[in-house]
XYZ file of C-alpha atoms in Angstrom:
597
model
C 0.968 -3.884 25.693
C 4.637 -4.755 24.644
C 7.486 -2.341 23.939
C 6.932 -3.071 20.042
C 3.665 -1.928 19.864
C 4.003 1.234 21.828
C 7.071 2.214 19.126
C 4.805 1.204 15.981
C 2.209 3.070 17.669
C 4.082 6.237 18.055
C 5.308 5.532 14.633
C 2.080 5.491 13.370
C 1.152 9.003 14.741
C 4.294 10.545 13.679
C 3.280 9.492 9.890
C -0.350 10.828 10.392
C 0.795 14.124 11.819
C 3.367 14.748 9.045
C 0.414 13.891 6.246
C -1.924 16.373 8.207
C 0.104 19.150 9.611
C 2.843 19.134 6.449
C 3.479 19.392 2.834
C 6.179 17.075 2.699
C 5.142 14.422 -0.027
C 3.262 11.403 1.014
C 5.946 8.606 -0.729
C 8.792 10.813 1.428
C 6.879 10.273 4.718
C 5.927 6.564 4.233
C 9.272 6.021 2.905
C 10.857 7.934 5.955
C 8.363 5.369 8.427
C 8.852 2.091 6.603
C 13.182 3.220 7.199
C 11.946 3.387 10.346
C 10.490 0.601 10.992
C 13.567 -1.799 9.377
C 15.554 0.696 11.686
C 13.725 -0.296 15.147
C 13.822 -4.000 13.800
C 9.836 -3.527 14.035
C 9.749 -6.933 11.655
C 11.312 -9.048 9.674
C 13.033 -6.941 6.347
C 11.886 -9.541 3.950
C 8.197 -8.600 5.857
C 8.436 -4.711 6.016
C 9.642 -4.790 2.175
C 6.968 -7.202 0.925
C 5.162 -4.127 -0.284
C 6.994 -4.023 -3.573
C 6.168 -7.682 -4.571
C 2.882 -7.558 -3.430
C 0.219 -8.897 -6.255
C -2.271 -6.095 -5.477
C 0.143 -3.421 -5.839
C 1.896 -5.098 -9.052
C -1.570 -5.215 -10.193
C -2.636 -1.249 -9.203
C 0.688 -0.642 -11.219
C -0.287 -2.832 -14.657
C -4.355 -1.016 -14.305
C -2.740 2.325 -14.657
C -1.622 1.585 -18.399
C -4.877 -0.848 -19.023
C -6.467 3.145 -18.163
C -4.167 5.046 -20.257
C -4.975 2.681 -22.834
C -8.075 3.370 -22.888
C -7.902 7.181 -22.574
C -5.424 7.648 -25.102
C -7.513 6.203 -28.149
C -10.681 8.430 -26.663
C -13.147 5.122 -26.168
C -14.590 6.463 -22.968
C -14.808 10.162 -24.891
C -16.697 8.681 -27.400
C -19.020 6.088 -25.639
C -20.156 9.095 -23.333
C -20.615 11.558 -26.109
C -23.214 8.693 -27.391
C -24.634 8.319 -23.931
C -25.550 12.090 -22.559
C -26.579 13.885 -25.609
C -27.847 17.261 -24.781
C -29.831 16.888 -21.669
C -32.379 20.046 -21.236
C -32.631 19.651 -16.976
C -30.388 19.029 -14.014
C -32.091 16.054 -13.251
C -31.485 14.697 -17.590
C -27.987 15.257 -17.242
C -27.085 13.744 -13.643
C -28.870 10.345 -15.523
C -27.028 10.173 -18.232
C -23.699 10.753 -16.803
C -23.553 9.499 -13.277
C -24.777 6.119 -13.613
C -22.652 5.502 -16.644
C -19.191 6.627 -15.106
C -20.227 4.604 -12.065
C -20.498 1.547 -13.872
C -17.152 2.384 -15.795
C -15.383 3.511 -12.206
C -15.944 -0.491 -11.503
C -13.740 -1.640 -13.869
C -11.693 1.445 -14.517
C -8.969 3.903 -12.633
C -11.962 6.466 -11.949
C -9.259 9.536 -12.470
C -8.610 9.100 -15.881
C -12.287 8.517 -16.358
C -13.307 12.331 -14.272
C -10.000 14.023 -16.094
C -12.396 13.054 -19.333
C -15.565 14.186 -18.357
C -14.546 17.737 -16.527
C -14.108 19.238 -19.889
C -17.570 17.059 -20.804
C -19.457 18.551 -18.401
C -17.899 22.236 -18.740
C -18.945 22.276 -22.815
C -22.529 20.508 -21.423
C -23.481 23.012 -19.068
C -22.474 26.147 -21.867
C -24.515 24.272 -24.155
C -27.749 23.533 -22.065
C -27.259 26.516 -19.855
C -27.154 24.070 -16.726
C -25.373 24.950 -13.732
C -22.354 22.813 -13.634
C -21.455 22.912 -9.550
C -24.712 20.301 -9.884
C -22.564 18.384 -11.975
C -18.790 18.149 -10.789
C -19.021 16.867 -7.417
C -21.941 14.131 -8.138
C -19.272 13.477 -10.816
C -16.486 12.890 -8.477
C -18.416 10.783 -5.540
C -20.408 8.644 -8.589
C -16.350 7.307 -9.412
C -15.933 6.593 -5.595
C -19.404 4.853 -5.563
C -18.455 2.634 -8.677
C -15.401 1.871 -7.474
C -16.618 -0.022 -4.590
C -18.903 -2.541 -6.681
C -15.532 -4.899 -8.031
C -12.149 -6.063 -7.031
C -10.717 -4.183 -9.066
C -12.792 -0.906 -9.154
C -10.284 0.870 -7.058
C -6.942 0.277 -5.835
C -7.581 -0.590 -1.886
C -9.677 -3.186 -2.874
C -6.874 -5.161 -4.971
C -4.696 -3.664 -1.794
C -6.992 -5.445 0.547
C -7.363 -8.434 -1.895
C -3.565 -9.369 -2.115
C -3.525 -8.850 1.882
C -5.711 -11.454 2.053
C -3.879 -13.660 -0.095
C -0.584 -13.078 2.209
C -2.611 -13.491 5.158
C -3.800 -17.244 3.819
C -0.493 -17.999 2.982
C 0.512 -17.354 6.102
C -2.189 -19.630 7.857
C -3.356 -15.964 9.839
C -6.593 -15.505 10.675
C -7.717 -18.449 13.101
C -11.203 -19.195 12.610
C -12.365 -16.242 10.204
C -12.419 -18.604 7.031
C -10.187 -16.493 5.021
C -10.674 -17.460 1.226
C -9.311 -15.556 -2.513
C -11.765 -12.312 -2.629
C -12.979 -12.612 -6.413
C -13.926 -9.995 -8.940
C -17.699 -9.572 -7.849
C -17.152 -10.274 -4.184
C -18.080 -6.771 -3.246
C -20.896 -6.371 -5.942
C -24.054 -7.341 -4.008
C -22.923 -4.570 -0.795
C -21.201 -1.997 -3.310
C -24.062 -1.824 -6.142
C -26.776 -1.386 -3.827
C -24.584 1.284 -2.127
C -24.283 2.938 -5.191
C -27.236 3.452 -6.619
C -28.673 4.566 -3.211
C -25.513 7.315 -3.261
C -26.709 8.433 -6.651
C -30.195 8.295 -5.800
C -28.806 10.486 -2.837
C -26.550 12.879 -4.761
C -29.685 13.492 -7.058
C -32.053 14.909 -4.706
C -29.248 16.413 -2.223
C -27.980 18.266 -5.507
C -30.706 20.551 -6.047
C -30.336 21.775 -1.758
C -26.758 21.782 -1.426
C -25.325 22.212 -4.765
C -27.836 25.088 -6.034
C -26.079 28.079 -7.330
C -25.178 30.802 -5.161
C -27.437 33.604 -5.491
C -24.909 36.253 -5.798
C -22.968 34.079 -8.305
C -21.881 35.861 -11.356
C -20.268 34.791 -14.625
C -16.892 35.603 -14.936
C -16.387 34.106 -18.151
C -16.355 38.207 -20.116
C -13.555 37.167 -22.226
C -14.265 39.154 -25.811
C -14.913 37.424 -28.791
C -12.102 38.193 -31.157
C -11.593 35.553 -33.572
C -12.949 34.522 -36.589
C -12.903 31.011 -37.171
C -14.393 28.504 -40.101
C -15.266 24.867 -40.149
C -16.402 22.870 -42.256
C -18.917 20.084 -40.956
C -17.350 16.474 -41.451
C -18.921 13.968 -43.474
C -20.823 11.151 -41.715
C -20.558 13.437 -38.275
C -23.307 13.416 -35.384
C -24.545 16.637 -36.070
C -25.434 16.146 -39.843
C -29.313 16.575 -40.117
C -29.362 18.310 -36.884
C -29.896 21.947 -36.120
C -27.345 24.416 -34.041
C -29.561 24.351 -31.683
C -30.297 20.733 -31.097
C -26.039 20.096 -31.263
C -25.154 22.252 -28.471
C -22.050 23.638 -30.770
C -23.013 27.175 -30.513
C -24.670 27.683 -27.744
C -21.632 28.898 -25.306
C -21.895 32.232 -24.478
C -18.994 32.973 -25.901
C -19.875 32.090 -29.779
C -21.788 33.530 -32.539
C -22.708 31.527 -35.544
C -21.962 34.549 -38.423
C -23.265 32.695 -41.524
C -23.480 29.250 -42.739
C -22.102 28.633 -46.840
C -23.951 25.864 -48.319
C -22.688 25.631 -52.158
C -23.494 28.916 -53.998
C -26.343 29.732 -51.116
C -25.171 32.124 -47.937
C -27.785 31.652 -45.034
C -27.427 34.493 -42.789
C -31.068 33.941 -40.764
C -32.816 31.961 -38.293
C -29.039 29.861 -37.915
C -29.787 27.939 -35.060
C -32.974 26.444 -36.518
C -31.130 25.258 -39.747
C -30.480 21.716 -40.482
C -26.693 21.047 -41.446
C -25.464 19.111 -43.721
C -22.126 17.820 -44.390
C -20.079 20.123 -46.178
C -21.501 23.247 -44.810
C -19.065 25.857 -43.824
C -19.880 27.670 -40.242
C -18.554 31.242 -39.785
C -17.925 31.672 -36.072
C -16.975 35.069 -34.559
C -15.081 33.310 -31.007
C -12.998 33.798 -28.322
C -9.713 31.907 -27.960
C -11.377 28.847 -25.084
C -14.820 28.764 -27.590
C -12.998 28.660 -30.397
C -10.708 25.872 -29.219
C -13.649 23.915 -28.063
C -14.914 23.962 -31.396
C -11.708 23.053 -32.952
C -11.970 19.763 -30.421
C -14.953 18.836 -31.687
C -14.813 15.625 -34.206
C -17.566 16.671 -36.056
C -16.013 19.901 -37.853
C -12.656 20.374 -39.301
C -10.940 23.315 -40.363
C -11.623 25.084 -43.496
C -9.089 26.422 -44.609
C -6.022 23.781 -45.382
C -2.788 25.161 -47.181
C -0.955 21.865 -47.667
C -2.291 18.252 -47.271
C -1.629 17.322 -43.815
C -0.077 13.734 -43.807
C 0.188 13.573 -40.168
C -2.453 11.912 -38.561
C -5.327 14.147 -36.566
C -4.907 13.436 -32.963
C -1.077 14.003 -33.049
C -2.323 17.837 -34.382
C -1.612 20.870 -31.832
C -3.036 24.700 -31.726
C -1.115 27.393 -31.858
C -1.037 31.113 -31.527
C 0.716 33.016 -34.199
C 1.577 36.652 -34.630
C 2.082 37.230 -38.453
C 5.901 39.492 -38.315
C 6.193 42.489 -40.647
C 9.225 40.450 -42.329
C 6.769 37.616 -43.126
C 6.427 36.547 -47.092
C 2.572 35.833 -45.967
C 2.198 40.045 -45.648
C 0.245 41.346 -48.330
C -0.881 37.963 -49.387
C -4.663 35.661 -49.441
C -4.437 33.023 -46.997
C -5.038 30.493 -49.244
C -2.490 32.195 -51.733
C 0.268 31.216 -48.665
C 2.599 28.980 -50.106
C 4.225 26.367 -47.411
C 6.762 22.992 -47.440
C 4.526 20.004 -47.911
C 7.039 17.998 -46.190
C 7.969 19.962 -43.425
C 5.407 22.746 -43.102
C 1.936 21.732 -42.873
C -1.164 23.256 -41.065
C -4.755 24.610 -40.981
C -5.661 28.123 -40.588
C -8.461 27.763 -37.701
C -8.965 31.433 -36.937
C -7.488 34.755 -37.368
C -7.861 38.253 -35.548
C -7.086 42.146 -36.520
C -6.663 44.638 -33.696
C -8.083 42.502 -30.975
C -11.709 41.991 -33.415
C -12.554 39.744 -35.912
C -12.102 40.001 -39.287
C -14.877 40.734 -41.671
C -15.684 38.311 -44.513
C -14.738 34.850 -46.147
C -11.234 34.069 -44.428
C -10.035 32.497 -48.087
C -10.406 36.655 -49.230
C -8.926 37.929 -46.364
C -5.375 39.537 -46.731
C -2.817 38.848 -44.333
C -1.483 42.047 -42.704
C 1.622 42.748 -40.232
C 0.655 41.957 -36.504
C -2.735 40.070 -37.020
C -3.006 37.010 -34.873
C -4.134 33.735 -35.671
C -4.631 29.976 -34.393
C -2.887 27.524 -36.534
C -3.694 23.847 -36.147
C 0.043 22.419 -37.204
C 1.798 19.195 -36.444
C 5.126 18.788 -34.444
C 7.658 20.076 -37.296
C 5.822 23.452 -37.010
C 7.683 23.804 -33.934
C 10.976 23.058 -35.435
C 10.999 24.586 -39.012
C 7.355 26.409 -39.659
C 7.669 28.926 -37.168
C 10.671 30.306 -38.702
C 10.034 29.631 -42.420
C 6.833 31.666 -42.443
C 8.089 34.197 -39.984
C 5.300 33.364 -37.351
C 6.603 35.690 -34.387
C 5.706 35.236 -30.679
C 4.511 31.567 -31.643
C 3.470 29.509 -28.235
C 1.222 25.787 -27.892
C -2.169 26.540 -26.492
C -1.393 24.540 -23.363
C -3.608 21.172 -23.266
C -5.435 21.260 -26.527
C -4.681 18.137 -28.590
C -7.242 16.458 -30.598
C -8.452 13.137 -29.027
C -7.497 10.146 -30.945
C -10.682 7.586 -31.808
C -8.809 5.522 -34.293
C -8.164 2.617 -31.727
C -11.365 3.565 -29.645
C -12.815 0.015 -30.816
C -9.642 -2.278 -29.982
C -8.885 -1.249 -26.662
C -12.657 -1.229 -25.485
C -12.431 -5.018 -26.977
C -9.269 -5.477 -24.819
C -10.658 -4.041 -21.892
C -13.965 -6.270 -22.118
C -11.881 -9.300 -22.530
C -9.869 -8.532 -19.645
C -12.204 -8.362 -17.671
C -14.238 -11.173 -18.305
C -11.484 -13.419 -18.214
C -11.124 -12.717 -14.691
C -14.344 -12.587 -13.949
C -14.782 -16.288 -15.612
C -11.853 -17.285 -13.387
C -9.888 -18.410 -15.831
C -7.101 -16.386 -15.432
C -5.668 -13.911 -12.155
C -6.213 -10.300 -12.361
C -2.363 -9.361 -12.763
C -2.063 -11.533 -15.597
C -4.829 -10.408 -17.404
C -3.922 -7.087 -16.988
C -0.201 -7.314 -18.330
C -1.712 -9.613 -21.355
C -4.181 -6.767 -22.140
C -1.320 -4.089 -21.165
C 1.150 -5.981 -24.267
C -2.532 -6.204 -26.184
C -2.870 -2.481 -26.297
C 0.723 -1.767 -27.126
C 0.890 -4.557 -29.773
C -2.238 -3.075 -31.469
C -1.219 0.623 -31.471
C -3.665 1.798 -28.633
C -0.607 2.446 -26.164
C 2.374 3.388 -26.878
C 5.711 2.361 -24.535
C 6.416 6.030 -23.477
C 3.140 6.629 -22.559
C 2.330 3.404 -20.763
C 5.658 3.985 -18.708
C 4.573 7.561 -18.007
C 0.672 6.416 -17.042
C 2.388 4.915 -13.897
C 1.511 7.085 -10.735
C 4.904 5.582 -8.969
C 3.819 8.121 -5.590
C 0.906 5.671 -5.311
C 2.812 2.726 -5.098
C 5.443 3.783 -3.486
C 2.640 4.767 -0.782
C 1.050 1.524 -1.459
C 4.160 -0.813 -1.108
C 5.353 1.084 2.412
C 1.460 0.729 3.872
C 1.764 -3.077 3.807
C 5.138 -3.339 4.995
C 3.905 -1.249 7.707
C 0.971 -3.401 8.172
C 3.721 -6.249 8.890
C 5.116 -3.824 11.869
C 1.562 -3.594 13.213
C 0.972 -6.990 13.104
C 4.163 -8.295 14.719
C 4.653 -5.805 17.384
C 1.072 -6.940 18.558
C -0.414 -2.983 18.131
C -3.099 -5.141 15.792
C -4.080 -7.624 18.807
C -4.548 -5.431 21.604
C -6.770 -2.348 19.386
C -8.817 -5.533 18.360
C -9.093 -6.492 22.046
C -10.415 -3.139 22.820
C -12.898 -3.603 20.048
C -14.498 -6.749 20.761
C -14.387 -5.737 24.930
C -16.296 -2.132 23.911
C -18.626 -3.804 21.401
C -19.686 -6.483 24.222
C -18.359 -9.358 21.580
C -20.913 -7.950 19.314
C -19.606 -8.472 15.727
C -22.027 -5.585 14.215
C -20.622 -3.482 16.898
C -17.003 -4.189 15.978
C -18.214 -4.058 12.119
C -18.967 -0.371 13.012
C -16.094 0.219 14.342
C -13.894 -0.959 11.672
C -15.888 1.517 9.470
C -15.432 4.721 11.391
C -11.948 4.192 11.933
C -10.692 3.303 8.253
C -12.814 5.361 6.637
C -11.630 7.982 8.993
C -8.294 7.579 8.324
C -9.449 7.657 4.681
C -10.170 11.640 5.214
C -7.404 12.342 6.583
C -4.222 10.436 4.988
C -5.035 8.234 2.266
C -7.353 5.289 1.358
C -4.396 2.783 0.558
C -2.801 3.446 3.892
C -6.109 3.580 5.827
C -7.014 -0.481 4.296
C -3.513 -1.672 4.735
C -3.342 -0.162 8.480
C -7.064 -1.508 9.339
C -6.753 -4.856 7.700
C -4.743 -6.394 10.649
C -7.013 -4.942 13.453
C -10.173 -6.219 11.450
C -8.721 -9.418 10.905
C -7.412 -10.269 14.406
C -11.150 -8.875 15.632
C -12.693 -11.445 13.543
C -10.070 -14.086 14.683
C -11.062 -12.829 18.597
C -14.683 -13.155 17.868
C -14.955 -16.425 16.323
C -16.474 -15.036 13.012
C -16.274 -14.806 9.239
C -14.086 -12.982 7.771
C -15.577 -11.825 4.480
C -18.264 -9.098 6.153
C -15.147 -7.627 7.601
C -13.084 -7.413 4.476
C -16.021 -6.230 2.281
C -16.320 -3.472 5.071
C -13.041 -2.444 4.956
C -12.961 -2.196 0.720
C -16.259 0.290 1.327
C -14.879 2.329 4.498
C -11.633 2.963 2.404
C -13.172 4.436 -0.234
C -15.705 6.559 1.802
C -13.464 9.505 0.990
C -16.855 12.022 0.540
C -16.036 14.565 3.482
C -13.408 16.784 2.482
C -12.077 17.679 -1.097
C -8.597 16.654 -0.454
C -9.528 13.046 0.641
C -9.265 11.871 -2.917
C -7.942 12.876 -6.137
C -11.091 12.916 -8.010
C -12.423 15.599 -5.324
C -9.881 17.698 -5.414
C -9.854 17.905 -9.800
C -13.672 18.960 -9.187
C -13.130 21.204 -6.352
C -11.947 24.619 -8.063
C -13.539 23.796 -11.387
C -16.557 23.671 -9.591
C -16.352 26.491 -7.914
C -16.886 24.445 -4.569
C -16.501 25.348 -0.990
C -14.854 23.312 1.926
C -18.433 23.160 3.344
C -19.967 21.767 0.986
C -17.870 18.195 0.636
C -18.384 18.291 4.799
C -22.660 18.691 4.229
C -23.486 15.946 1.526
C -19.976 13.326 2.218
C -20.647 13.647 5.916
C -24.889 12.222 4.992
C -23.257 10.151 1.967
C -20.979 8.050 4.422
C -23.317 7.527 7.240
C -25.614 6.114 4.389
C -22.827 3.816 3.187
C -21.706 2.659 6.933
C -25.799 1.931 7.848
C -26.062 -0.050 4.481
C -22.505 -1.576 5.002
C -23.153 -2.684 8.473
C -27.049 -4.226 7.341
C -25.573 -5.986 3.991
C -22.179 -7.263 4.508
C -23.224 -9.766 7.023
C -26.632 -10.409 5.625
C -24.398 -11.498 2.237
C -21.696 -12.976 3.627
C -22.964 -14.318 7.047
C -20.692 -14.020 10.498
């Protein structure tokens, strides 16, 4: 083996011990190798730095706004709240929710897509009463599954994608036919693989996943607030009972009395049909009451000046009332306020750590009681002051969701992809056209399409393929494909397997970009060696790199469900460890089947 390749090799193992055995950042370490590597003259420079012109990873970086786009105006929010409903079993809500976000994971950034259904799921299971550690992780692994079914599902598959283009360019390959990978290329492997997973995740749910049995609720928080909402116009829930809505079922919430005109219905509450217009009296605690407050169908009672400000840009707020304040002594809606500057909602107010008793428009404000404001960004500027609202802070995360461009970016999204998926245009420039789309139509704003840009991600990204140049040139790629082919007896389902366990290997245990862009060389100079077609070999590579099931900190999705969920270690090892040697057997059987050697 040359000199080269024993460097990039120990190279190589330097990077995976510091990713393993250290905290240092992942874009420090493969920045740190890829200095490295121009240092030891492993390659070429204009090789080692093609990273950061590479078409996949320009095209990773354009996705993550396409995905803020469509987060920021709530689409997905809202096309899941029509999809799930209020499944009454385990088995009802796993249905309705994992099949949809696997189909969205294909065309989506699946972390965006989880960060929305976490809170989802949480308000679900309070509602139904289903356990929601039979939720989260069949969550998180549904995304993965999706992800593998398009090119652009996930990022190592446009990783993998623009290798291949380089590799063309480059005439590399030999005999392996390499050809552009389009959108659907992995579909017929990666949508049979998913709904298998599912199908998997379904039944090994109700064994693995079960509740422990000396689990407790921990949720005791008291219920000290007394909030009021009135239920919107045109809403979901109008005609439907309490009951059938979900809204009060959380353990934390009691429905006090519902106002309807001149009426006041104090029985059977959760059997009453609303209507719009009806005011709910809630006795809550601060998380209840907040979900309620998030919830598009009901808006705050109580208004003191016309908010001009539009909804979503709204924030809560906790406010102690100051024994200076002019609001002492007063009616809250008897509060007089700065239309132009100081405008909010009373949402709910407490006395002495209990709720008050009564109407909130007849209760008097006194010294020290504590309410929830919903207020607008001046209130942090000029309100707090002019109404003498001491000890004022944000309740940290609670915005309302935005819907108002929910329509036009799903549009955008749609067209984007089917574009590409016509042909008619490349997947980087359909992204930036429906990146300027979103921002010329209001869906996306500059700021936050510049901050929806996970820059450690391509920075890992860019270094992984100029790396793969190292491994490539220093001939590290040629002789670990030798050994393949000479183990495997020039069997090509043999050195299929192979590929597998190795990338999706190094998938567990550093990260799926770097795993593809590492293995992508080996696989293709084993093709090259054996005479065969590429394609089974890059479809295999795209699945193996995003077989990151076995441990929580594989990827990102896992690790947002893992403490939610209450999860152990253990229990990613038991179902990922059954989940990937499903995906490798099917892998292995269907790539070549498709795709032929």
């Amino acid at each position: 083996m040359p000199l080269n390749a024993y460097i990039t090799l120990a190279l190589l193992l330097v990077l995976f011990v510091l990713l393993i055995k250290t905290k240092i950042p992942a874009p420090a370490i493969f920045i740190g190798a890829l200095a490295a590597a121009l240092t030891l003259n492993l390659a070429p420079a204009e090789e080692l730095l093609k990273g950061f012109s590479n078409q996949g990873m320009l095209t990773v970086a354009v996705l993550f706004m396409v995905a803020a786009g469509m987060y920021a105006t709530g689409a997905i929010t809202m096309i899941m709240d029509k999809l799930i409903g209020l499944p009454r079993s385990v088995f009802g809500a796993q249905m309705k929710i994992l099949p949809p976000i696997a189909f969205g994971s294909a065309f989506l950034n699946n972390t965006p897509l989880v960060a929305m259904m976490i809170p989802v799921i949480r308000d679900l299971s309070r509602a139904s009463r289903l356990p929601a550690r039979q939720l989260y992780l069949p969550l998180s692994f549904a995304s993965i599954l999706g992800g593998m079914c398009t090119i652009i599902g996930t990022s190592t598959n446009l990783v993998i994608a623009g290798l291949v283009m380089e590799a063309m360019a480059k005439g590399s390959g030999g005999s392996s036919a390499l050809r552009d990978l389009n959108m659907f290329d992995p579909a017929p492997v990666g949508v049979p693989i998913a709904v298998v997973g599912i199908g998997f995740m379904i039944l090994a749910g109700r064994f693995f996943l079960s509740p422990p049995k000396d689990d407790k609720t921990t949720d005791v928080a008291l219920r000290h607030y007394t909030a009021e909402f009135e239920v919107r116009e045109g809403s979901r829930i109008v005609g439907r009972t309490l009951e059938e809505t979900g809204i009060a079922s959380a353990e934390n919430v009691d429905v006090i009395y519902i106002r309807r005109g001149n009426r006041l219905l104090t029985n059977d509450l959760m059997h009453e049909e609303l209507a719009a217009g009806d005011l709910l009296s809630f006795s809550a605690d601060v998380t209840a009451m907040v979900d309620l407050w998030r919830t598009n169908a009901l808006v705050p009672h109580l208004t003191l000046n016309p908010m001009e400000t539009e909804r979503h840009t709204h924030h809560l707020v906790k406010a102690v009332v100051s024994r200076q304040s002019k609001a002492v002594g007063k009616k809250i809606p008897d509060i007089s306020g700065d239309v132009n500057t100081c405008q909010y909602k009373f949402v709910a107010i407490s006395r002495d750590g209990k709720p008050v008793s009564g109407p909130l428009e007849e209760v008097t404000i006194e010294a020290g009681d504590n309410a929830v404001l919903e207020v607008n960004d001046d209130f942090f500027y000029e309100c707090q002051i002019e109404h003498d609202f001491a000890l004022t802070k944000a309740l940290d995360g609670f915005h309302l969701q935005r819907t108002d461009r929910a329509v036009e970016a799903s549009l955008i999204t749609l067209a984007m992809v089917a574009v590409v998926a016509l042909g008619w245009m490349s997947m980087l420039n359909a992204s930036l056209l429906a990146t300027g789309a979103m921002i010329a139509t209001g869906c996306l704003t500059l700021r936050t399409a510049a901050r929806s840009i996970d820059w450690g991600t391509l920075v890992v990204i860019a270094c992984a393929i100029g790396l793969e140049s190292a491994v490539t040139r220093s001939g590290l790629a040629e002789q670990i494909a030798g050994m393949l082919t000479s183990v495997g007896r020039d069997n090509p389902y043999m050195a299929l397997a192979a590929v597998f366990v190795g990338c999706s290997f190094m998938t567990n245990v550093i990260t799926n970009n770097a795993a593809a862009a590492f293995m992508f060389p080996i696989a293709l100079s084993t093709a090259g060696k054996l005479g065969v077609n590429f394609m089974p070999f890059a479809i295999t590579l795209m699945i193996a790199a995003s077989c990151a099931f076995i441990t929580p900190t594989g990827y990102q999705t896992n690790l947002m469900v893992w403490h939610v969920g209450g999860y152990r270690f253990t229990d990613y090892t038991k179902i990922g460890a059954v989940l990937t040697l499903i995906v490798m057997v099917m892998t292995i059987v269907l790539a070549p089947l498709i795709y032929g050697f």
